[in-house]
XYZ file of C-alpha atoms in Angstrom:
511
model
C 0.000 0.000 0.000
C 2.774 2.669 0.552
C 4.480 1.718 -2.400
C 0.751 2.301 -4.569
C 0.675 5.895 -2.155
C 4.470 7.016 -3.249
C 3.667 6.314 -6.453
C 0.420 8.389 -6.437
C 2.210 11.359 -4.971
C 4.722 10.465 -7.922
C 2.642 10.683 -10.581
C -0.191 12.774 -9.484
C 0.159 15.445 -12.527
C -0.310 12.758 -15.075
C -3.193 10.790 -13.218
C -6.773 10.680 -14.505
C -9.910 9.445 -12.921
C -9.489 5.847 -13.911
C -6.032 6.040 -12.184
C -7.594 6.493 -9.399
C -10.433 4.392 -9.034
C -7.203 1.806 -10.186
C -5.371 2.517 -7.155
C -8.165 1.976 -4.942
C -8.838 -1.668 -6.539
C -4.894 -2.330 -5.549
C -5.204 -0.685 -2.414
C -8.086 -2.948 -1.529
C -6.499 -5.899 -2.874
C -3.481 -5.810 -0.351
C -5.384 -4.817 2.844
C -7.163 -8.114 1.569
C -4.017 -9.789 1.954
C -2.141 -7.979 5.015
C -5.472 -5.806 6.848
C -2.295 -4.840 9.637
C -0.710 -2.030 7.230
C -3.722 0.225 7.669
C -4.266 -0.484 11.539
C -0.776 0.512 11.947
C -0.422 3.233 10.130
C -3.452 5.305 10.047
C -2.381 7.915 7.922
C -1.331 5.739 5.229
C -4.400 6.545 2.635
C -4.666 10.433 3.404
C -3.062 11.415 0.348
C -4.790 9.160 -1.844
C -8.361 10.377 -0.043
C -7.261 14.135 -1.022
C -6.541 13.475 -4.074
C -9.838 11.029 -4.434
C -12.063 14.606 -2.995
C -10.257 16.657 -5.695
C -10.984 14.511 -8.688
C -14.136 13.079 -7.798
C -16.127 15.956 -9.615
C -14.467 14.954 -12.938
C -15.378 10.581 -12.367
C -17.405 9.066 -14.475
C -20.185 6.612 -13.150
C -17.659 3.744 -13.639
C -14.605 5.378 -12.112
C -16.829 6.585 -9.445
C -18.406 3.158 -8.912
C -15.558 1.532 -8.313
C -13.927 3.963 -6.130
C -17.059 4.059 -3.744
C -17.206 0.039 -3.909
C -13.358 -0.463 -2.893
C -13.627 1.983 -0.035
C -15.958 0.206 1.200
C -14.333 -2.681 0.750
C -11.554 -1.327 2.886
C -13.643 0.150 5.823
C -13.175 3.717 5.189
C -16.290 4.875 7.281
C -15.384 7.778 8.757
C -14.042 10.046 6.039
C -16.896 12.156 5.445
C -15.442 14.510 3.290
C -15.102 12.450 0.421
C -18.189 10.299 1.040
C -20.057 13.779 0.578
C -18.038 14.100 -2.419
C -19.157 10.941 -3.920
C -22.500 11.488 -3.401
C -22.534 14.814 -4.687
C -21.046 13.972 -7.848
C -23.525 10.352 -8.158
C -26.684 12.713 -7.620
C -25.595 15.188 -10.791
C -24.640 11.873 -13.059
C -27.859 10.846 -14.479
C -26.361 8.098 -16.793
C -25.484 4.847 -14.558
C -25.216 1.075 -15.510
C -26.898 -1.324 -13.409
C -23.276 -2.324 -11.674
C -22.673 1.154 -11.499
C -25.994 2.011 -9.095
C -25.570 -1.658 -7.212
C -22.031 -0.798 -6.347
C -22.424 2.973 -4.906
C -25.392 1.808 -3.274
C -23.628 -1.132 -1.824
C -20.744 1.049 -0.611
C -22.529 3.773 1.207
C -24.743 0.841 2.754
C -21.759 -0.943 3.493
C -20.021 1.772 6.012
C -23.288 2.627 7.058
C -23.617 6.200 5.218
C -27.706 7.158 5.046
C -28.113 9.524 2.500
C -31.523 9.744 1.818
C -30.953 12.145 -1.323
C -28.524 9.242 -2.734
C -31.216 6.590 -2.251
C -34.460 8.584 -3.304
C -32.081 9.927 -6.617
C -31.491 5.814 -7.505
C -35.044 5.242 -6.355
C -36.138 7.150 -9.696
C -33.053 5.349 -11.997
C -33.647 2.224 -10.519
C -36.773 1.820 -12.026
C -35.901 2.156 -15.693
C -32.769 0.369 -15.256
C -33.952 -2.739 -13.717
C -34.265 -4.853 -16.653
C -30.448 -5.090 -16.724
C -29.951 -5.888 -13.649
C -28.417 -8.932 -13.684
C -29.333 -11.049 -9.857
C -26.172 -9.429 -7.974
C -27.127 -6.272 -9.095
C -30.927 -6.779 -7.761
C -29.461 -8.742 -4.308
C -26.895 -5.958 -3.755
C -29.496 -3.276 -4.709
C -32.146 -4.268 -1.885
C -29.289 -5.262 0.536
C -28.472 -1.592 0.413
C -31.558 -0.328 0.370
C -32.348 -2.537 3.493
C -29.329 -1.885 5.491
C -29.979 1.774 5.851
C -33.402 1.198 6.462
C -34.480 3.376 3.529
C -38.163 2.098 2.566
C -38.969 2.235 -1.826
C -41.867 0.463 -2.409
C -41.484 0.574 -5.710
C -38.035 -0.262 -5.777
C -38.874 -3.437 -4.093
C -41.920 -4.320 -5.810
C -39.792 -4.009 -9.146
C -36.769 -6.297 -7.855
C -39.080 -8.492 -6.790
C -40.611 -8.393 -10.205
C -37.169 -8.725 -12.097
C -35.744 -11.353 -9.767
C -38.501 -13.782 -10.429
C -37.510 -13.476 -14.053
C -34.019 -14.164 -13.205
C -34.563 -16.913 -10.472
C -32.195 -19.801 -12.048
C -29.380 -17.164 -11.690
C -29.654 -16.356 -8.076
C -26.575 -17.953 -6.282
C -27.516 -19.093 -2.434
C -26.239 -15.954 -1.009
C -28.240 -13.988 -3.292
C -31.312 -16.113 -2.185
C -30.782 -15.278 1.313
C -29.516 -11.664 1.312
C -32.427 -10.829 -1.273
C -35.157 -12.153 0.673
C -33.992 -11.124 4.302
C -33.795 -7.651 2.713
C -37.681 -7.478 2.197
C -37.764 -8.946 6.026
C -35.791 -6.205 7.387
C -37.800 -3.423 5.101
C -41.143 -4.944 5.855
C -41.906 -5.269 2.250
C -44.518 -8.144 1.441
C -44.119 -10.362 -1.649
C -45.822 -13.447 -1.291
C -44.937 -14.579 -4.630
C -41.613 -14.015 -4.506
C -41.028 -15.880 -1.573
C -42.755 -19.180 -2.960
C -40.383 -19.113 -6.388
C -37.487 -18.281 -4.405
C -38.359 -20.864 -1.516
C -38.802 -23.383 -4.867
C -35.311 -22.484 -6.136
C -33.580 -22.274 -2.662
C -34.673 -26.034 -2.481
C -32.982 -26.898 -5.795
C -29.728 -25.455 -4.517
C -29.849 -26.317 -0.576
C -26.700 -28.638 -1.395
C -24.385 -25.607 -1.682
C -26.048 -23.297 0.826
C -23.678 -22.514 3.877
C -24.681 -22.428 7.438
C -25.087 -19.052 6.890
C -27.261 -19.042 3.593
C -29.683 -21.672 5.625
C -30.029 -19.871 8.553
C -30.817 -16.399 7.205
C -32.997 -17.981 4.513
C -35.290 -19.654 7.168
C -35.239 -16.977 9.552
C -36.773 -14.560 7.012
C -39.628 -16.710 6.489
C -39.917 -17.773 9.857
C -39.939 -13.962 10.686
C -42.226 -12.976 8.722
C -44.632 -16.327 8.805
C -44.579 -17.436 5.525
C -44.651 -21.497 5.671
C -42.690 -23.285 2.793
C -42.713 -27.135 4.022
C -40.723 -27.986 0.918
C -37.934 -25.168 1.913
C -37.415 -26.367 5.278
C -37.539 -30.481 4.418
C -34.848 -29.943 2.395
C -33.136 -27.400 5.013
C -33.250 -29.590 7.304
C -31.989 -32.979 5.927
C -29.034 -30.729 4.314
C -28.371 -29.052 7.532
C -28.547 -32.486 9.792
C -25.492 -33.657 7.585
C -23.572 -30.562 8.343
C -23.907 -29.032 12.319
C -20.943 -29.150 12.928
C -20.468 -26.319 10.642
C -23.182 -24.409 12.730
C -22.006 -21.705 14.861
C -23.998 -20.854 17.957
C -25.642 -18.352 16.279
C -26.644 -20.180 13.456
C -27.375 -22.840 15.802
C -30.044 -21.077 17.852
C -31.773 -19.660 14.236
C -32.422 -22.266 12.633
C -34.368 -23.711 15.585
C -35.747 -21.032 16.212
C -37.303 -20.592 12.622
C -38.260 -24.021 12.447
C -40.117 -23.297 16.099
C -41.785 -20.705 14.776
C -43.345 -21.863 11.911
C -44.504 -24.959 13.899
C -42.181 -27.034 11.530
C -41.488 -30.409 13.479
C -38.326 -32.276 12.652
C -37.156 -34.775 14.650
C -33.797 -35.313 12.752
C -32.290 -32.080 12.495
C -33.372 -31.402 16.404
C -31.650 -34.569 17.385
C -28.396 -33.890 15.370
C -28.811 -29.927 16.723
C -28.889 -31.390 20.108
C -25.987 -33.253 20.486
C -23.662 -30.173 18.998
C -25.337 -27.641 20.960
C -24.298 -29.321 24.115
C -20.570 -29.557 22.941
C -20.789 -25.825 21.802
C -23.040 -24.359 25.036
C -19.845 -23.148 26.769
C -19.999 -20.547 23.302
C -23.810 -20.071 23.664
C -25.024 -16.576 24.977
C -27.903 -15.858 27.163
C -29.850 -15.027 24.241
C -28.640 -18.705 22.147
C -29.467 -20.101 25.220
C -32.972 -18.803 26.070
C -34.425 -19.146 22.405
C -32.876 -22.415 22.114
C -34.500 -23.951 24.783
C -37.716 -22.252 23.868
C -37.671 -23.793 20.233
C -37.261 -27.437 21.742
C -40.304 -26.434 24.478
C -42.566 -24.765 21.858
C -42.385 -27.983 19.060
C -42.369 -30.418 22.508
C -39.178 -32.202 21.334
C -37.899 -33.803 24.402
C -33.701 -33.180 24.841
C -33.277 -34.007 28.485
C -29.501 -33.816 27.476
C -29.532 -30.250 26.052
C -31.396 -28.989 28.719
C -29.285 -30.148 31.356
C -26.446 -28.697 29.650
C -28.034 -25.545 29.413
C -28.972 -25.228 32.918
C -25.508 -26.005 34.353
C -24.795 -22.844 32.769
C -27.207 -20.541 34.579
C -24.953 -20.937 37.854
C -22.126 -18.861 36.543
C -24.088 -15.252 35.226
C -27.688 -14.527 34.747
C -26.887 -11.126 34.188
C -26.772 -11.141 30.701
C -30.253 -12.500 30.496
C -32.660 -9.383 29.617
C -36.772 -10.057 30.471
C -37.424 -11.891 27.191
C -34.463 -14.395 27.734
C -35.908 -14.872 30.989
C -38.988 -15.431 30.336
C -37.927 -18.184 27.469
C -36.067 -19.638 29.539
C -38.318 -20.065 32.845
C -41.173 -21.222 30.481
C -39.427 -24.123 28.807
C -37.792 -25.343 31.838
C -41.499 -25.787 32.494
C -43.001 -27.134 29.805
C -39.855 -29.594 29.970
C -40.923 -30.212 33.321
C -36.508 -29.930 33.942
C -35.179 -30.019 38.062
C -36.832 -27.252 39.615
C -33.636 -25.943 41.439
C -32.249 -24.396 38.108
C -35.887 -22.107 37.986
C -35.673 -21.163 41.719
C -32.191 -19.669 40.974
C -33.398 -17.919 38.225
C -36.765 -17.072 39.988
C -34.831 -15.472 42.949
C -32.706 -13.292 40.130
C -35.826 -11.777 38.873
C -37.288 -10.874 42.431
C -33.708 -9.588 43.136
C -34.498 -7.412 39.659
C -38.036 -6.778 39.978
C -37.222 -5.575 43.769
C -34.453 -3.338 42.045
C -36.510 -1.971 39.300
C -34.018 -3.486 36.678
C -36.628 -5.431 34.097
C -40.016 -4.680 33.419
C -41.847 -7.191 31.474
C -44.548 -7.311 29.370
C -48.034 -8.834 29.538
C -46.708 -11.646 27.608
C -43.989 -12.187 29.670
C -45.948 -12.332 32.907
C -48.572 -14.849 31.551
C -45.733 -17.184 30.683
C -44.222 -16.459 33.629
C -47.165 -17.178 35.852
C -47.319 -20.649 33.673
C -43.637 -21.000 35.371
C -44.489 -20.585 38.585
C -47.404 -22.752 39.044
C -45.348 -25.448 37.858
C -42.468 -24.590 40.694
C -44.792 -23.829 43.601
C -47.723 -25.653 43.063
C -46.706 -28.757 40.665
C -43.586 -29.728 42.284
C -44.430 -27.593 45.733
C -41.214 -25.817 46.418
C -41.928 -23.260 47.562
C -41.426 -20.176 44.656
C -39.400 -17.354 46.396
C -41.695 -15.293 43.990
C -43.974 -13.060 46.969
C -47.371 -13.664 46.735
C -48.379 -9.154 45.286
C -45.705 -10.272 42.639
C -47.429 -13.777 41.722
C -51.097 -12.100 41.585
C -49.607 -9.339 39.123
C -48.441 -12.630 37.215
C -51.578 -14.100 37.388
C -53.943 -11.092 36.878
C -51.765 -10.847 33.717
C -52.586 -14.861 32.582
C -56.149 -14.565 33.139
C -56.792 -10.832 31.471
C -59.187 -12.044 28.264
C -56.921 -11.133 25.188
C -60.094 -10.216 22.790
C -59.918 -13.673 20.971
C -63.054 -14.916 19.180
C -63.992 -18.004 19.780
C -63.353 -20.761 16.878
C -65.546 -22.522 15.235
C -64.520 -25.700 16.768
C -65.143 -24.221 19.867
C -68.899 -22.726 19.436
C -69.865 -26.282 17.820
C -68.790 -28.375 20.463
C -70.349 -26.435 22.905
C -73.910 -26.309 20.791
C -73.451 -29.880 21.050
C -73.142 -30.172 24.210
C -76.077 -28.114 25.038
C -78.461 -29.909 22.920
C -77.500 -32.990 24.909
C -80.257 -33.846 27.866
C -79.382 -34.377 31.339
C -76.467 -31.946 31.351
C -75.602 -28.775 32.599
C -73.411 -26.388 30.852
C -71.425 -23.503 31.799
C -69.314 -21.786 29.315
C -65.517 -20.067 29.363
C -64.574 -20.532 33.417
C -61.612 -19.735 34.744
C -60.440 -22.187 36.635
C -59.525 -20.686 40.899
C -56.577 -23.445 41.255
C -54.211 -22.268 37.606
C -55.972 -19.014 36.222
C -56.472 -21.588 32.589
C -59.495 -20.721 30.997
C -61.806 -23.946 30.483
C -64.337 -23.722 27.190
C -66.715 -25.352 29.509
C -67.816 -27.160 32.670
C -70.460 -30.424 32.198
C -72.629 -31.310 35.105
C -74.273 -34.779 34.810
C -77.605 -35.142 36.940
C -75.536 -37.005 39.384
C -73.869 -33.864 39.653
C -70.167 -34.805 38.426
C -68.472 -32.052 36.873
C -66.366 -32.806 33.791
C -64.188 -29.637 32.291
C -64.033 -29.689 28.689
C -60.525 -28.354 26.977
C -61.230 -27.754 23.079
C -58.293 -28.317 21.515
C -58.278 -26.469 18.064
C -55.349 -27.186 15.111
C -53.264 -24.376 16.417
C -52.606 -26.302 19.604
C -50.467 -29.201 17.922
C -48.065 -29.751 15.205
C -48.950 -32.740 13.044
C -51.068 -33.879 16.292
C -48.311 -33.627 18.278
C -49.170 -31.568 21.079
C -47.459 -28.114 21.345
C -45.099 -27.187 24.126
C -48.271 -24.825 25.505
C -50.915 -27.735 25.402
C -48.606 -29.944 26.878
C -48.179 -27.490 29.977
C -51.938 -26.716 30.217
C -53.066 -30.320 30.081
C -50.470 -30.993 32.601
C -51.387 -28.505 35.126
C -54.839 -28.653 34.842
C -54.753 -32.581 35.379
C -52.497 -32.170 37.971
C -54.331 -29.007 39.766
C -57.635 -28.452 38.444
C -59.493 -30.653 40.343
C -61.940 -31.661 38.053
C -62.371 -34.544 35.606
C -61.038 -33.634 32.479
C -62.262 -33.669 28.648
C -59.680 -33.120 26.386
C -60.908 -32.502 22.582
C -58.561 -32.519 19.812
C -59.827 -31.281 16.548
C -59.094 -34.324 14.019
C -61.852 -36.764 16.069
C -63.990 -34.043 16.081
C -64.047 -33.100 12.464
C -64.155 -37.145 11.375
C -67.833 -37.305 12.462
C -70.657 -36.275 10.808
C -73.260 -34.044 12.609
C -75.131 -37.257 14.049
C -72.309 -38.880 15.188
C -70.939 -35.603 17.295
C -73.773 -36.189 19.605
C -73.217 -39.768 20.331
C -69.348 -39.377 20.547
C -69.808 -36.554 23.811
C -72.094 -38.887 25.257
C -69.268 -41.386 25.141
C -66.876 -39.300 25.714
C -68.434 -38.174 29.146
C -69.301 -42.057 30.161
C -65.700 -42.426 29.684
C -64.724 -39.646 31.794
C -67.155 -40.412 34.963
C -66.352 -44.230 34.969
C -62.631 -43.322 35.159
């Protein structure tokens, strides 16, 4: 790099733009190769920056292009000066190439330069241009576009456009960057995501752990189910964890959690190298971990006790989400209570402190936690009992759901049945759970009916929340229970439904 820099200052009467933007490619190229020279000498480029802000009036779009992209490259964030020159001049230039706009856009979005005038003058070439974009042009473009948080509908609805066109020559990083980009912008395109899902799938082979993971976590994020995408994710990825990192680790779980996507391979391979990686985990990899094995009920007694081992040495790191994750699937796991005392007694110690405040959501689930601690396995929570009734208060608040379908015909059912009594949506005094309904029989046995809708299984596996709730309301409710899953509901026809709750409730009293 000095040498290219002496022989700049050498030959700066006879340079020309192109010289320039030449010298920046070399520059680049041997930071690539030895990234020390710069870190110890931080001067180094000054001259070659002056001379960059003197010239850059006279660039072309090319010259200018590649200047802006090979900065970049090198880190150069904090020169302002001639990052406002480069704008300036790419605002007045009204004739760019495709690789042209990708690159400037890619550079300023790359050290983390808004310039809102930049982005809203490519917003209006973009759109004529996009036809030659090749698919690094249109990945780069919306990478940019997305990393400054700079919102073009139109831009995005035209990319998306384009890229569909293009979709056989979208590498896997293209695939991923392109569609987390409309995540991170909040830019819907449901078709988009199917043909790219469809062609992600061809090429899952050659995806790294990072392609996968920031693939599925962008439809995960954003809910949009591909059961194709993550098959194939997940047999590719199974074959290749030990090239996860932590991070990638706790993702792809996660994503596959939040969809509701059950696979039993890839959780069992994830398993075993999470637990020889959880010395690497953070609180966060650690808390939404957990919570992904919980939610899709896929028992890892293993895991968890590796995870837990590692709450003794720092909770402090755990914010009121992680906590909350955590607690909750140590429940739902139904995982040695000592390891959710200690961290039970580190959110008093907080709450008593003022530290955390957490949110409705986190109190319901937390109230879930400590019902299984004091009541289930009688304890003795160190949570006081103002701080449990703010919990609980919190569980039992009505969240403005309408009832389902399901729900309203069961209970029609049930109350053109003679000889019954039927009261509908109770709370229940002993766990806060709300039961659809309570059955009295003229002998007066009460039988509490649960209405168990699709949403509360995966592929009639029960969920990690059903599994809690039937748990603690068979081990605390107190009442004879009537659990109804969807799938032998909707297999009768609407004579049979009547028979099958008289059955059901013989069942239930003569057990």
């Amino acid at each position: 790099v000095r040498d290219i820099v002496i022989l700049c200052i050498k030959e700066e009467s006879n340079m020309h733009t192109f010289h320039i933007s030449t010298c920046w490619c070399q520059v680049s190229r041997c930071l690539s190769k030895n990234k020390k020279e710069l870190k110890e000498n931080p001067g180094l480029l000054n001259h070659l920056l002056t001379l960059t802000v003197e010239t850059c009036d006279k660039m072309g779009s090319r010259s200018l292009s590649t200047t802006s992209h090979r900065m970049a490259k090198i880190g150069l964030a904090s020169e302002l000066e001639v990052w406002n020159a480069v704008e300036k001049k790419a605002v007045e230039l009204t004739a760019h190439d495709s690789k042209d706009i990708s690159n400037i856009l890619w550079a300023f979005a790359k050290v983390g330069r808004k310039s809102p005038v930049l982005f809203d003058h490519f917003s209006n070439l973009d759109i004529t241009h996009m036809d030659t974009f090749n698919s690094q042009d249109i990945s780069n473009t919306v990478w940019s576009f997305a990393r400054v948080d700079h919102r073009s509908p139109v831009i995005f609805a035209a990319a998306a456009d384009e890229a569909i066109k293009k979709l056989e020559t979208f590498t896997p990083q293209a695939i991923s960057n392109t569609i987390r980009s409309y995540v991170l912008v909040r830019h819907t395109s449901p078709k988009l995501f199917d043909v790219m899902a469809g062609e992600a799938v061809k090429k899952m082979s050659t995806f790294t752990p990072q392609n996968t993971c920031l693939t599925l976590w962008s439809y995960a994020t954003v809910g949009h189910s591909s059961p194709a995408l993550f098959d194939a994710a997940a047999r590719e990825a199974a074959k290749n964890m030990y090239k996860f990192t932590p991070q990638y680790l706790c993702n792809t779980l996660w994503s596959f959690a939040k969809l509701r996507h059950r696979s039993p391979e890839l959780f069992d391979a994830a398993a075993l190298e999470c637990i020889q990686k959880i010395n690497q985990f953070s609180s966060r990899h650690i808390s939404n971990t957990l919570w992904s094995y919980a939610t899709l009920n896929h028992h890892s007694p293993e895991l968890f006790q590796a995870a837990t081992q590692q709450l003794s040495k720092d909770l402090s790191s755990f914010n009121e989400q992680n906590l909350t994750s955590l607690l909750w699937s140590l429940a739902v796991m139904d995982c040695e209570v000592e390891s959710a005392v200690l961290v039970l007694n580190h959110i008093l110690d907080c709450h008593k402190s003022k530290k955390l405040r957490f949110s409705n959501m986190n109190r319901r689930q937390l109230h879930q936690a400590n019902l299984w601690v004091a009541m289930e396995h009688e304890k003795g929570s160190p949570i006081p009992d103002d701080l449990a009734d703010e919990w609980r208060h919190a569980f039992t608040t009505p969240q403005g759901r309408t009832p389902s379908k399901f729900r309203t015909n069961v209970i029609s059912t049930f109350q053109s049945l003679d000889d019954y009594d039927v009261l509908e949506r109770i709370i229940c005094e002993q766990t806060g759970y709300i039961i659809d309904a309570i059955i009295t029989s003229e002998s007066g046995a009460e039988i509490a009916v649960v209405v168990d809708g699709w949403n509360r299984f995966v592929d009639q596996v029960p969920t990690g929340w059903t599994l809690l709730k039937r748990r603690q309301l068979s081990n605390l409710g107190g009442r004879a229970l009537l659990w109804l899953p969807y799938w032998e509901w909707d297999a009768l026809s609407l004579k049979e439904k009547a028979n099958f709750l008289e059955e059901k409730i013989q069942t239930v009293v003569s057990s």
